[in-house]
Amino acid sequence: MKKIILFVFALALSFSSCEKDDICDPKTPTTPRLIIEFFDFENPSIKKNVTNLKVVGEGKTDGILFNGSQTTNGTSIAIPLKTVGNSTSFSFTLNSGNPNLALVDEDIIRFNYSTQELFVSRACGYKSIFTLDPTTPYTHTDASAANQKWIKFISVEKNNIENENETHIKIFF
């Protein structure tokens, strides 16, 4: 009888210390990236493909990975903003890796914003949301020469960056 009581007590004690695993569901929205779409400068209603676009964060040597590659082709990209601080600078290099250096063009854009942390859950922790600065949401410079910018115009579509379901910035070239 004592063995049975001891066994039941040990079994009850082992179950009482178990707690649910806290695993963040991959579908849970986390800190959103900045969504940028590219458009034709001459015909602003038409999306335009970038060719071998390489995006490198300030102080970094490697570009952002797009589907396992440091360059991308397409009409849109998603890039991360720093969660610490109030600005992030990126070098946007069009035709990166082209042997004809006359076709390679680099522009530098600094995005200015404020951040707010929101509690998601105990498993996922916090996420940051961004609000682009309403007076100067970005600063656009060219690393090579002021008159050689490949990016002609930048339009802020959404100041609040809360999810990745909408375009935040449009770039015309």
Coordinates of C-alpha atoms in Angstrom, one line a residue:
M1 CA 0.0 0.0 0.0
K2 CA 2.9 2.4 0.9
K3 CA 4.5 1.7 -2.5
I4 CA 1.3 2.6 -4.4
I5 CA 0.9 5.8 -2.4
L6 CA 4.5 6.7 -3.0
F7 CA 4.1 5.9 -6.8
V8 CA 1.0 8.0 -7.1
F9 CA 2.6 10.9 -5.2
A10 CA 5.7 10.7 -7.4
L11 CA 3.6 10.6 -10.5
A12 CA 1.5 13.6 -9.4
L13 CA 4.6 15.5 -8.5
S14 CA 6.1 14.9 -12.0
F15 CA 3.0 16.2 -13.7
S16 CA 2.7 19.2 -11.5
S17 CA 6.0 20.7 -12.7
C18 CA 5.1 20.4 -16.4
E19 CA 4.1 23.6 -18.2
K20 CA 3.0 24.3 -21.8
D21 CA 5.8 24.9 -24.2
D22 CA 6.0 28.5 -25.4
I23 CA 6.8 28.3 -29.1
C24 CA 6.2 31.3 -31.3
D25 CA 3.9 30.3 -34.2
P26 CA 5.8 31.2 -37.5
K27 CA 2.5 32.8 -38.7
T28 CA 2.6 35.3 -35.9
P29 CA 3.3 38.8 -37.3
T30 CA 6.7 40.1 -36.0
T31 CA 8.7 43.2 -36.7
P32 CA 7.7 44.2 -40.3
R33 CA 10.2 45.0 -43.0
L34 CA 10.0 48.1 -45.2
I35 CA 8.2 47.2 -48.5
I36 CA 9.5 49.0 -51.6
E37 CA 8.0 48.8 -55.1
F38 CA 9.7 50.1 -58.2
F39 CA 8.0 52.0 -61.0
D40 CA 8.8 53.5 -64.3
F41 CA 9.6 57.2 -64.0
E42 CA 8.3 58.1 -67.5
N43 CA 5.1 56.1 -67.0
P44 CA 4.4 56.1 -63.2
S45 CA 1.5 53.7 -63.3
I46 CA 3.7 50.8 -64.6
K47 CA 5.8 48.7 -62.3
K48 CA 9.4 48.3 -63.4
N49 CA 11.8 45.5 -62.8
V50 CA 15.1 46.2 -61.2
T51 CA 18.1 44.3 -62.6
N52 CA 20.7 42.8 -60.2
L53 CA 19.8 45.2 -57.4
K54 CA 22.1 44.8 -54.4
V55 CA 21.0 46.5 -51.1
V56 CA 23.7 46.9 -48.4
G57 CA 23.1 48.3 -45.0
E58 CA 25.4 51.0 -43.7
G59 CA 28.6 49.6 -42.2
K60 CA 28.0 46.2 -43.7
T61 CA 30.0 44.5 -46.5
D62 CA 27.4 41.9 -47.5
G63 CA 24.1 42.7 -49.1
I64 CA 20.7 41.8 -47.8
L65 CA 19.7 38.2 -48.9
F66 CA 16.8 37.9 -51.3
N67 CA 15.9 34.3 -51.7
G68 CA 19.4 33.2 -50.9
S69 CA 21.1 35.7 -53.2
Q70 CA 22.6 39.2 -52.5
T71 CA 21.1 40.5 -55.7
T72 CA 17.5 40.5 -56.8
N73 CA 15.4 41.1 -59.9
G74 CA 11.8 42.1 -59.7
T75 CA 9.3 44.9 -58.9
S76 CA 9.4 44.9 -55.1
I77 CA 11.7 44.2 -52.2
A78 CA 11.4 44.0 -48.4
I79 CA 14.2 45.3 -46.3
P80 CA 14.7 45.4 -42.5
L81 CA 15.0 48.6 -40.5
K82 CA 17.1 48.9 -37.4
T83 CA 15.0 48.6 -34.2
V84 CA 17.6 50.5 -32.2
G85 CA 18.0 54.2 -33.3
N86 CA 15.9 56.4 -35.5
S87 CA 17.5 55.9 -38.9
T88 CA 18.8 53.3 -41.2
S89 CA 21.0 53.8 -44.4
F90 CA 21.2 51.6 -47.4
S91 CA 23.2 51.5 -50.5
F92 CA 21.0 50.6 -53.5
T93 CA 23.2 49.4 -56.4
L94 CA 21.5 48.8 -59.7
N95 CA 23.2 46.3 -62.1
S96 CA 25.5 45.1 -59.4
G97 CA 28.3 42.8 -60.6
N98 CA 28.0 44.1 -64.2
P99 CA 31.5 44.1 -65.9
N100 CA 30.6 47.4 -67.6
L101 CA 31.1 49.8 -64.7
A102 CA 29.3 52.5 -66.6
L103 CA 26.0 50.6 -66.1
V104 CA 26.5 50.1 -62.4
D105 CA 24.9 52.9 -60.4
E106 CA 24.7 53.3 -56.6
D107 CA 22.3 55.6 -54.6
I108 CA 22.3 55.9 -50.8
I109 CA 19.0 56.3 -49.0
R110 CA 18.6 57.0 -45.3
F111 CA 15.2 56.3 -43.8
N112 CA 14.3 58.4 -40.8
Y113 CA 11.7 57.0 -38.4
S114 CA 10.6 56.5 -34.8
T115 CA 10.0 53.1 -33.3
Q116 CA 7.4 51.7 -30.9
E117 CA 7.6 48.2 -29.2
L118 CA 4.5 46.2 -28.9
F119 CA 4.1 43.0 -26.8
V120 CA 3.1 40.1 -29.1
S121 CA 3.1 37.2 -26.6
R122 CA 5.2 35.4 -24.0
A123 CA 6.5 33.0 -26.7
C124 CA 7.2 35.7 -29.3
G125 CA 8.2 38.6 -27.1
Y126 CA 8.0 42.1 -28.6
K127 CA 7.9 43.4 -32.1
S128 CA 8.8 46.9 -33.3
I129 CA 6.6 49.1 -35.5
F130 CA 8.0 52.1 -37.3
T131 CA 6.6 55.5 -38.2
L132 CA 8.5 57.3 -40.9
D133 CA 9.4 60.9 -40.0
P134 CA 6.7 63.1 -41.4
T135 CA 9.0 66.0 -42.2
T136 CA 12.0 64.1 -43.7
P137 CA 11.1 60.4 -44.1
Y138 CA 14.2 59.8 -46.2
T139 CA 17.4 61.4 -47.4
H140 CA 18.6 60.5 -50.9
T141 CA 22.2 60.8 -51.9
D142 CA 24.4 59.3 -54.6
A143 CA 27.8 57.8 -53.7
S144 CA 29.3 58.7 -57.1
A145 CA 27.9 62.0 -58.4
A146 CA 24.8 64.1 -57.6
N147 CA 23.7 64.2 -61.3
Q148 CA 24.0 60.5 -61.9
K149 CA 21.2 59.2 -59.6
W150 CA 19.4 56.2 -61.0
I151 CA 16.5 56.8 -58.5
K152 CA 14.6 59.7 -59.9
F153 CA 11.8 60.1 -57.3
I154 CA 10.8 58.5 -54.0
S155 CA 7.2 58.5 -52.8
V156 CA 6.1 57.6 -49.3
E157 CA 2.8 55.7 -49.5
K158 CA 2.4 54.7 -45.9
N159 CA 4.1 56.4 -43.0
N160 CA 3.2 53.7 -40.5
I161 CA 5.0 50.4 -41.0
E162 CA 3.0 48.0 -39.1
N163 CA 2.8 45.0 -41.4
E164 CA 4.2 43.7 -44.7
N165 CA 0.8 43.6 -46.5
E166 CA 1.1 47.0 -48.2
T167 CA 3.6 49.1 -50.0
H168 CA 5.3 51.7 -47.8
I169 CA 7.7 53.3 -50.4
K170 CA 7.6 53.7 -54.2
I171 CA 10.8 54.3 -56.1
F172 CA 10.6 55.7 -59.6
F173 CA 13.6 55.2 -62.0

